[in-house]
Short mmCIF file of C-alpha atoms in Angstrom, two decimals:
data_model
loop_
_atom_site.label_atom_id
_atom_site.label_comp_id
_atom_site.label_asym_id
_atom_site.label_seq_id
_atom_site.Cartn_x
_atom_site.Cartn_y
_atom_site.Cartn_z
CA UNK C 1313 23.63 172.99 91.25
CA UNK C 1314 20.58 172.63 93.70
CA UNK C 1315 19.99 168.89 94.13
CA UNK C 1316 17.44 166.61 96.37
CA UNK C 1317 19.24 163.29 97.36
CA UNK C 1318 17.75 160.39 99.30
CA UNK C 1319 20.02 157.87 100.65
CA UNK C 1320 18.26 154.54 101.13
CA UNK C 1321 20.08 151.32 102.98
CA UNK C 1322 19.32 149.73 106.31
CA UNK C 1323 22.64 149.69 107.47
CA UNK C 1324 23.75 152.69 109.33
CA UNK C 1325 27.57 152.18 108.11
CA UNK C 1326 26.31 152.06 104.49
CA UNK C 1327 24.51 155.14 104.91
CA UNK C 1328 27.45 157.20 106.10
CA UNK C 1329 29.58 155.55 103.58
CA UNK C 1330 27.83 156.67 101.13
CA UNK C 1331 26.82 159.82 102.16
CA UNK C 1332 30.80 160.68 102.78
CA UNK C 1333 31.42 159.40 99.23
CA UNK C 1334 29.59 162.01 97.20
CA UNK C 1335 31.33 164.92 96.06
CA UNK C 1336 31.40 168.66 97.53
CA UNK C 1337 28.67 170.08 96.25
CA UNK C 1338 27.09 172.23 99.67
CA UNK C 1339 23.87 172.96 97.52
CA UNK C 1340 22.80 169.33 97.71
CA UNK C 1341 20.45 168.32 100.39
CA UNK C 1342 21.02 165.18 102.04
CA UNK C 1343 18.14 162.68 103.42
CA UNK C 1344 18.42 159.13 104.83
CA UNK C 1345 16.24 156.07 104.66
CA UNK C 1346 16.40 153.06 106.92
CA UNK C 1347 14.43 150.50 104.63
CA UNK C 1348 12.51 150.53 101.44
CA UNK C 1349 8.91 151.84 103.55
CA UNK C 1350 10.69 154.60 104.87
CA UNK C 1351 11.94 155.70 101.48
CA UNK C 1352 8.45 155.24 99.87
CA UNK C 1353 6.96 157.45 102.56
CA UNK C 1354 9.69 159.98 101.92
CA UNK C 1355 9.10 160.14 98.58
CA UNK C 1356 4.93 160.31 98.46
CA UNK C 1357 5.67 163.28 100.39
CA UNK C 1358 8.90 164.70 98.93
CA UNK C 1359 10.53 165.66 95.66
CA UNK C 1360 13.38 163.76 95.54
CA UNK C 1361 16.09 164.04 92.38
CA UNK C 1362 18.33 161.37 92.86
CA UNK C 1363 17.58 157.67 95.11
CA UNK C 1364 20.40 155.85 96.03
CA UNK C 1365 19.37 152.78 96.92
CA UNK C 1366 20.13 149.21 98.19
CA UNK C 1367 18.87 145.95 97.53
CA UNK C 1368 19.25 143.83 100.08
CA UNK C 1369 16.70 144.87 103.18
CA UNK C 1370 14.20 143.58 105.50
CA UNK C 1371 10.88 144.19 104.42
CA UNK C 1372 10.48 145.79 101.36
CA UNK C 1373 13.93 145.04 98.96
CA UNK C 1374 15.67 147.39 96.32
CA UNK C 1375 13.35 145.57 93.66
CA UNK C 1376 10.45 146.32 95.46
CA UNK C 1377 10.94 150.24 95.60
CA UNK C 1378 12.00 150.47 92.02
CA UNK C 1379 8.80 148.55 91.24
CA UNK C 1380 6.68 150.83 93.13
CA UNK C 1381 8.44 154.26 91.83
CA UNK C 1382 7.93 153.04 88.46
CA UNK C 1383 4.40 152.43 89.42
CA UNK C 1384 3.64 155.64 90.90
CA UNK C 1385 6.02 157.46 88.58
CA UNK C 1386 8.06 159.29 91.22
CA UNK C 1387 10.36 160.07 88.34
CA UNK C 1388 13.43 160.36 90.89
CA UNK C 1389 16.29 159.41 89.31
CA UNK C 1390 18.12 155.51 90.99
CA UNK C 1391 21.49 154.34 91.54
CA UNK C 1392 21.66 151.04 92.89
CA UNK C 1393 24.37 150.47 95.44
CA UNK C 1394 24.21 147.09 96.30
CA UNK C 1395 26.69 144.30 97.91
CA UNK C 1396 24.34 141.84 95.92
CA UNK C 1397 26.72 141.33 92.14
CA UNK C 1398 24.79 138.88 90.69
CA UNK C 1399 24.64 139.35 86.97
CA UNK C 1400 20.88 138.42 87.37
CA UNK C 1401 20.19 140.96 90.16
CA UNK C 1402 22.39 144.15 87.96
CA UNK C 1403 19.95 142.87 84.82
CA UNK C 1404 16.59 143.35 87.24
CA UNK C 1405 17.45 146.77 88.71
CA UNK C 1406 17.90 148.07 85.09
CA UNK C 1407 15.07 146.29 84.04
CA UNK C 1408 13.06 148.11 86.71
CA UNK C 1409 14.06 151.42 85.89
CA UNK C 1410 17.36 151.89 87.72
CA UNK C 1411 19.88 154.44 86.03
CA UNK C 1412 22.58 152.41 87.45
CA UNK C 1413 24.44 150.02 89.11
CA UNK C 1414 27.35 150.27 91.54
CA UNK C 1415 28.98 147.41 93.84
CA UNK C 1416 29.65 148.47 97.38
CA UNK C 1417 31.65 149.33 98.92
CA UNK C 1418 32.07 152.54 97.07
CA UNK C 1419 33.83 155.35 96.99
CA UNK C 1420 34.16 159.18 95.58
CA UNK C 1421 35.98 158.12 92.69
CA UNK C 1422 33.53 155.39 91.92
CA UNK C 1423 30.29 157.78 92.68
CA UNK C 1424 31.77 160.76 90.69
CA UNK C 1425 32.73 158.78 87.96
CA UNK C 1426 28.68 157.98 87.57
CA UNK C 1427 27.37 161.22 88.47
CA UNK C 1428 29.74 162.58 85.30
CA UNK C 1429 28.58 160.08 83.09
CA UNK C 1430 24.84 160.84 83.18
CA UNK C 1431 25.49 164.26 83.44
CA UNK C 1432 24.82 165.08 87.14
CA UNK C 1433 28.18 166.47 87.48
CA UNK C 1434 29.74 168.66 84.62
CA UNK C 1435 31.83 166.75 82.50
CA UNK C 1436 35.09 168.48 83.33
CA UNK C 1437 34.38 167.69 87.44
CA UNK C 1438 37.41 166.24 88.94
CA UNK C 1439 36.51 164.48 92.46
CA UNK C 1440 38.38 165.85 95.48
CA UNK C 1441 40.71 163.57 97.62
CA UNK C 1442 39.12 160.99 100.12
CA UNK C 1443 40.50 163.59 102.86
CA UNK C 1444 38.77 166.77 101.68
CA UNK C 1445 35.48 167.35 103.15
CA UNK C 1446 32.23 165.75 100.89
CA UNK C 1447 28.97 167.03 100.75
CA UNK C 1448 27.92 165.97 104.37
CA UNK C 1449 31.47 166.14 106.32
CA UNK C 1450 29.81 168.89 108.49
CA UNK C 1451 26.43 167.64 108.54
CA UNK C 1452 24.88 167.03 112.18
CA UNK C 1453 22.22 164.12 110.82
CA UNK C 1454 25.23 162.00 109.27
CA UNK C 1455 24.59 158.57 110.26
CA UNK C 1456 26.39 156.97 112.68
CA UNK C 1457 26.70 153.25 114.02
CA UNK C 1458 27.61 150.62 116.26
CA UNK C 1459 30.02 147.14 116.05
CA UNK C 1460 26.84 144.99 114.88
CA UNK C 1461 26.12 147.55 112.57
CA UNK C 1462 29.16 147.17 111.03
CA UNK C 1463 29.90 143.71 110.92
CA UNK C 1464 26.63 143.13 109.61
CA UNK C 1465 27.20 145.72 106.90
CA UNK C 1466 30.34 144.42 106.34
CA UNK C 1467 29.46 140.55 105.82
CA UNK C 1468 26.30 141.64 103.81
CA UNK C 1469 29.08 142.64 101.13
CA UNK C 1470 31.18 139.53 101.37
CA UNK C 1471 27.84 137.01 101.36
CA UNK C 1472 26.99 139.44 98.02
CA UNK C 1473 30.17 138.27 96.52
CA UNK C 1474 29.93 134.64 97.92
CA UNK C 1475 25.76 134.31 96.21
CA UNK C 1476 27.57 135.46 93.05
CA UNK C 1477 29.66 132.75 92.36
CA UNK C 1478 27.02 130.20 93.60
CA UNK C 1479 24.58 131.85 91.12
CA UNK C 1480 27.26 130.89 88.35
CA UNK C 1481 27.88 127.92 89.53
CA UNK C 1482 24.51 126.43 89.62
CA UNK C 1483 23.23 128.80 86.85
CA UNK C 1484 20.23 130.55 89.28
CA UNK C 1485 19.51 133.54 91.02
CA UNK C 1486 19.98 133.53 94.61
CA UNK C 1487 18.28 135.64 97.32
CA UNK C 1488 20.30 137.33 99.86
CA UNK C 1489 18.20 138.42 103.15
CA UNK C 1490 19.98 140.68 105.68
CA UNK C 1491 22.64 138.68 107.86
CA UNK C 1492 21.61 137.94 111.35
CA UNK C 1493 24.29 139.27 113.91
CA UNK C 1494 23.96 138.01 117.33
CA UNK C 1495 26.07 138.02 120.53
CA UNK C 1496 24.70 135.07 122.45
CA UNK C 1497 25.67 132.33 124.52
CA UNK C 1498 26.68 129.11 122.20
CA UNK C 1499 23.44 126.91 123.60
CA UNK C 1500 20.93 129.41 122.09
CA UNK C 1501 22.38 129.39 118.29
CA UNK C 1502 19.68 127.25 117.20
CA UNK C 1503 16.71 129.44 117.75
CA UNK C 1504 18.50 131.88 115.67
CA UNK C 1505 18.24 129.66 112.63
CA UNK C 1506 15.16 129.82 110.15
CA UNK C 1507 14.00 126.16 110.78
CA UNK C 1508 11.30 124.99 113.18
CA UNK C 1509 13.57 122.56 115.28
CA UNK C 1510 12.30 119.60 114.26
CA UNK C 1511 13.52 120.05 110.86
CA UNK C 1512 16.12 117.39 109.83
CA UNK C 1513 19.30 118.92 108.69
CA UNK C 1514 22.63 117.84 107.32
CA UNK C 1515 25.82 120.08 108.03
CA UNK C 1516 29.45 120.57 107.59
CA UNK C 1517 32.33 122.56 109.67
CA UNK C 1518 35.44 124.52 109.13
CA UNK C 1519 37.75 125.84 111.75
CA UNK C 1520 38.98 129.41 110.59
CA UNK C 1521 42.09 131.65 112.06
CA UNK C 1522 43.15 135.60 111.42
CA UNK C 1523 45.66 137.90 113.11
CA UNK C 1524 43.88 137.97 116.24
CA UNK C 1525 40.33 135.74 114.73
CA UNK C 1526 39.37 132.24 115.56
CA UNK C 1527 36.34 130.85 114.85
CA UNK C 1528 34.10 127.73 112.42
CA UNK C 1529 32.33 128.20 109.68
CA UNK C 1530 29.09 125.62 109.87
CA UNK C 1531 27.04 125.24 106.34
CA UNK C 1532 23.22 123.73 107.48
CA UNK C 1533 20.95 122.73 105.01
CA UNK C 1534 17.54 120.93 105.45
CA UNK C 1535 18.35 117.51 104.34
CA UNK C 1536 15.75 116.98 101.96
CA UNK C 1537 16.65 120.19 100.13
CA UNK C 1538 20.40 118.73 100.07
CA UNK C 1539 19.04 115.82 98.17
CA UNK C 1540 17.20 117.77 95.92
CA UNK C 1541 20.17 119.60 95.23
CA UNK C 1542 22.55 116.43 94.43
CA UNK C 1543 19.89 115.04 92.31
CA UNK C 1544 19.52 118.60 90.44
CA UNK C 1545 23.29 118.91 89.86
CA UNK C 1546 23.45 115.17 88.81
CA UNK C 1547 26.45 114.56 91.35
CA UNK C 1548 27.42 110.53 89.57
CA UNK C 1549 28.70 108.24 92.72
CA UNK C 1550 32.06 108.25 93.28
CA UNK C 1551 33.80 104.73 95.25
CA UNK C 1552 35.04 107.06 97.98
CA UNK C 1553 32.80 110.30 98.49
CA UNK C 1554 29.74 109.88 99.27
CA UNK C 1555 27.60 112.01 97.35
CA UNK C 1556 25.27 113.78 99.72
CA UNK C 1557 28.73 114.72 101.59
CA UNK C 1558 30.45 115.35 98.33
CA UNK C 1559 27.88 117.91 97.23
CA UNK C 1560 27.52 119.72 100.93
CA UNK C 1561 31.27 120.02 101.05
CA UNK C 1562 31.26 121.27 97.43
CA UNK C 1563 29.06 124.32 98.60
CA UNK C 1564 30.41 124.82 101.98
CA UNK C 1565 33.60 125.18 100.47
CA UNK C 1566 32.76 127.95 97.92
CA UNK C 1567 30.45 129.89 100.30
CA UNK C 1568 32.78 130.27 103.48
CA UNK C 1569 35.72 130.58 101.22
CA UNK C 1570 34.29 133.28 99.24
CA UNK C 1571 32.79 135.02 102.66
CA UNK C 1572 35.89 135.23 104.52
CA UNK C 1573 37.71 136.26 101.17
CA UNK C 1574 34.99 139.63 100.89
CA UNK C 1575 35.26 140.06 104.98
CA UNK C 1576 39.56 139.56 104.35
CA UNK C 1577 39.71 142.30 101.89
CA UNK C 1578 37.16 145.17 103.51
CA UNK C 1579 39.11 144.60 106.91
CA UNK C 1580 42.86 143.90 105.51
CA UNK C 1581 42.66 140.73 107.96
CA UNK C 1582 43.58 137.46 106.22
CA UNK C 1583 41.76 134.11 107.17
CA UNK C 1584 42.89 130.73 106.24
CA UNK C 1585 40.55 127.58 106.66
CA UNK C 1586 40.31 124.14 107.15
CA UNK C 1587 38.92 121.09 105.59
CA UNK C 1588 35.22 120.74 105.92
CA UNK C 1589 34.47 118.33 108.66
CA UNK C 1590 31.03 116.43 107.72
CA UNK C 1591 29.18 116.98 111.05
CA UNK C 1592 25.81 114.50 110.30
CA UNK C 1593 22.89 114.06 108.00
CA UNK C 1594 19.34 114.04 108.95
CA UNK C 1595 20.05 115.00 112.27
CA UNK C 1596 18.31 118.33 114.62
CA UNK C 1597 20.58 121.43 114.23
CA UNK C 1598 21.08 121.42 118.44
CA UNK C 1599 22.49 117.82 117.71
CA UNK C 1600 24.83 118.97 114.78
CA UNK C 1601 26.26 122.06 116.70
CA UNK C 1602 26.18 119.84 120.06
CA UNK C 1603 25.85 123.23 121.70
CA UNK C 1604 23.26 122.45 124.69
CA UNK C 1605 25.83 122.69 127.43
CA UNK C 1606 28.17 125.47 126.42
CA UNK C 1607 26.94 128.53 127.81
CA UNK C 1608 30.13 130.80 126.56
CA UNK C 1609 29.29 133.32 124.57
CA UNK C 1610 30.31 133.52 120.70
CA UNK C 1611 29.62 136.26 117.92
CA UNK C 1612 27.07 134.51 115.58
CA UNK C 1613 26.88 135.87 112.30
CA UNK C 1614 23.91 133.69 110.00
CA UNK C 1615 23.68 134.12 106.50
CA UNK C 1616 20.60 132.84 104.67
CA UNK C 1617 21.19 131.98 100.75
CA UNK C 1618 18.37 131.24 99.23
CA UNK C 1619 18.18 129.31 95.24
CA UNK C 1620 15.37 130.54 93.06
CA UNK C 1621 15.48 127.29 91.26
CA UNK C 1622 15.28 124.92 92.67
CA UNK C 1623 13.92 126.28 95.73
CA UNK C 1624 16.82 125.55 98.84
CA UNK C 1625 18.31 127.07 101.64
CA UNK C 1626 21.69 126.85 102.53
CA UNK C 1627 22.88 128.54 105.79
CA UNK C 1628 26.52 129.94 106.79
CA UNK C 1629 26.56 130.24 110.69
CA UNK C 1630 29.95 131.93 111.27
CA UNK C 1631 30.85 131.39 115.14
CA UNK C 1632 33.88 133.81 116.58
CA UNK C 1633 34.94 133.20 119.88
CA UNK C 1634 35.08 135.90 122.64
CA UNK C 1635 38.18 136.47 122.88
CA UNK C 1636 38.25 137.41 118.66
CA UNK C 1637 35.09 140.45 119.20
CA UNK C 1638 38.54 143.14 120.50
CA UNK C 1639 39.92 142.35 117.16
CA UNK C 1640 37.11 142.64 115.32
CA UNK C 1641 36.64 145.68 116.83
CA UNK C 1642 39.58 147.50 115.98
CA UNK C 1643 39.54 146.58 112.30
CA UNK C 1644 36.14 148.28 112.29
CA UNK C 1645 37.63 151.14 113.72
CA UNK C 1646 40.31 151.86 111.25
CA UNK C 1647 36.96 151.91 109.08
CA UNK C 1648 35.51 154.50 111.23
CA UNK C 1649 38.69 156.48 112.21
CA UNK C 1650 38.67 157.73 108.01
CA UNK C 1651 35.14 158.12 108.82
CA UNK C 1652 35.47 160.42 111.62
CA UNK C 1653 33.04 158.36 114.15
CA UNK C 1654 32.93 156.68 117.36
CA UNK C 1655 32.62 152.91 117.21
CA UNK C 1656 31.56 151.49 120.55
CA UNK C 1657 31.03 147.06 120.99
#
């Protein structure tokens, strides 16, 4: 069976993933996108029979391609592959026009299970083991990536699962940009964050420990959103919790516990956590991180979630210490030893 596949995702390690996950079916032709323009361009110009495609992306997102290709009736068939599980987001992409959905990571078993069921694949298929070769085992143009490519990919997945349960817990859909990944001395961390710097903010800390992994966990939020937030949520006053605190802990708590939980499985490390530690309201983020005179460098790893309603940030700065990147590294590299590729820091 002759078939035209476009994978589209802007991380690298997806790509491959992916690509390594369909079944063996050497008639199948094979093309990569790096965001949602590139795969528009691609397929204005190409006939394309089946879109893989991701949701979270800079630039253009998953819902804005499936808008468009309904628009301009590409008629290309769409699986969403997505690390964003919110029941809301799954409801849009079929609402859109998407044949499916699948959570990442995923694998053969999970891909050929879908291909079967809409008839792609003959009904009596049965998918190969995860050692035999795939569609593009031998192909020259597989994808490959680096470290940051990988850590971003692989965070972009836990954060999915993280939004989820902060979606349910405060009953609205929340936006998940791409996670910032950054190798930078400590001092600079605030000009990676998406405030102007006189913004006042309000934050919390966690220390956090693996097999080989130390680092905090710091949730920042614009103070005035925070307040919106309590009074949205209705948090009554409690004798002794304040409630501004109460309700940044309450947050902090799901979102870094849920992260490292999605980061713990993918790379069979397991974190534990601490306490939030209220670190100031209404203060500037280079006061709350007190970070102006360490110049050592950490692994910074933002993540942006963003409520539709009511309209507030809330940022996860994940800090790793030097010494933790070797670790880090070699987990990633179990991930790319089944893949067959090179992963260099």
């Amino acid at each position: 069976m002759s078939l035209s596949v476009l994978i589209c995702d802007d991380s690298a390690m997806a790509r491959r993933l992916l690509a390594r996950s369909l079944p063996e079916m050497p008639s199948w032709t094979i093309n990569y996108a790096e965001n949602g323009e590139a795969a528009l361009d691609f397929l204005s110009e190409h006939s394309v029979d089946l879109l893989f495609l991701d949701l979270n992306m800079p630039g253009l997102t998953g819902f804005d391609v499936l808008a468009e290709i309904r628009k301009q009736d590409y008629g290309c068939m769409t699986i969403v592959v997505s690390g964003d599980v919110q029941e809301t987001a799954r409801e849009r992409v079929i609402g859109l026009g998407a044949m499916d959905f699948v959570r990442k990571p995923a694998n053969r078993d999970i891909i050929s299970k879908v291909l079967t069921t809409y008839g792609i694949l003959p009904g009596d298929y049965q998918p190969a083991s995860a050692d035999s070769p795939s569609v593009s085992a031998g192909n020259e143009r597989l994808p490959v990536f680096d470290f940051s490519d990988a850590i971003r990919e692989v965070v972009n997945v836990a954060m999915g699962e993280a939004g989820s349960y902060l979606s349910d817990m405060l009953g609205t859909f929340v936006g998940l940009p791409v996670p910032k990944v950054v190798n930078a001395p400590f001092y600079s961390l605030p000009d990676s964050l998406p405030w102007d710097d006189d913004i006042e903010l309000s934050a919390t800390s966690h220390g956090f420990k693996g097999r080989g992994v130390a680092g905090e966990g710091v949730l920042l939020m614009p103070t005035k959103e925070l307040e919106a937030l309590r009074d949205w949520l209705g948090v009554d006053q409690v004798p002794s919790r304040d409630p501004l605190t109460g309700t940044l802990d309450d947050v902090s708590e799901l979102l870094l516990g849920a992260c490292l939980s999605g980061i713990s499985q993918q790379l069979d490390l397991p974190f534990n956590h601490s306490f939030p530690v209220l670190l100031g309201h209404r203060r500037k983020a280079v006061d709350l991180l007190n970070c102006q005179n360490k110049a050592e460098t950490v692994l910074g790893i933002g993540i942006n979630y963003r409520l539709q309603e009511p309209p507030i940030s809330c940022y996860l700065q994940l800090l790793v210490t030097e010494e933790s990147i070797g670790t880090l590294v070699s987990r990633v590299a179990i991930i790319s030893e089944e893949l067959k590729v090179e992963v260099s820091q």
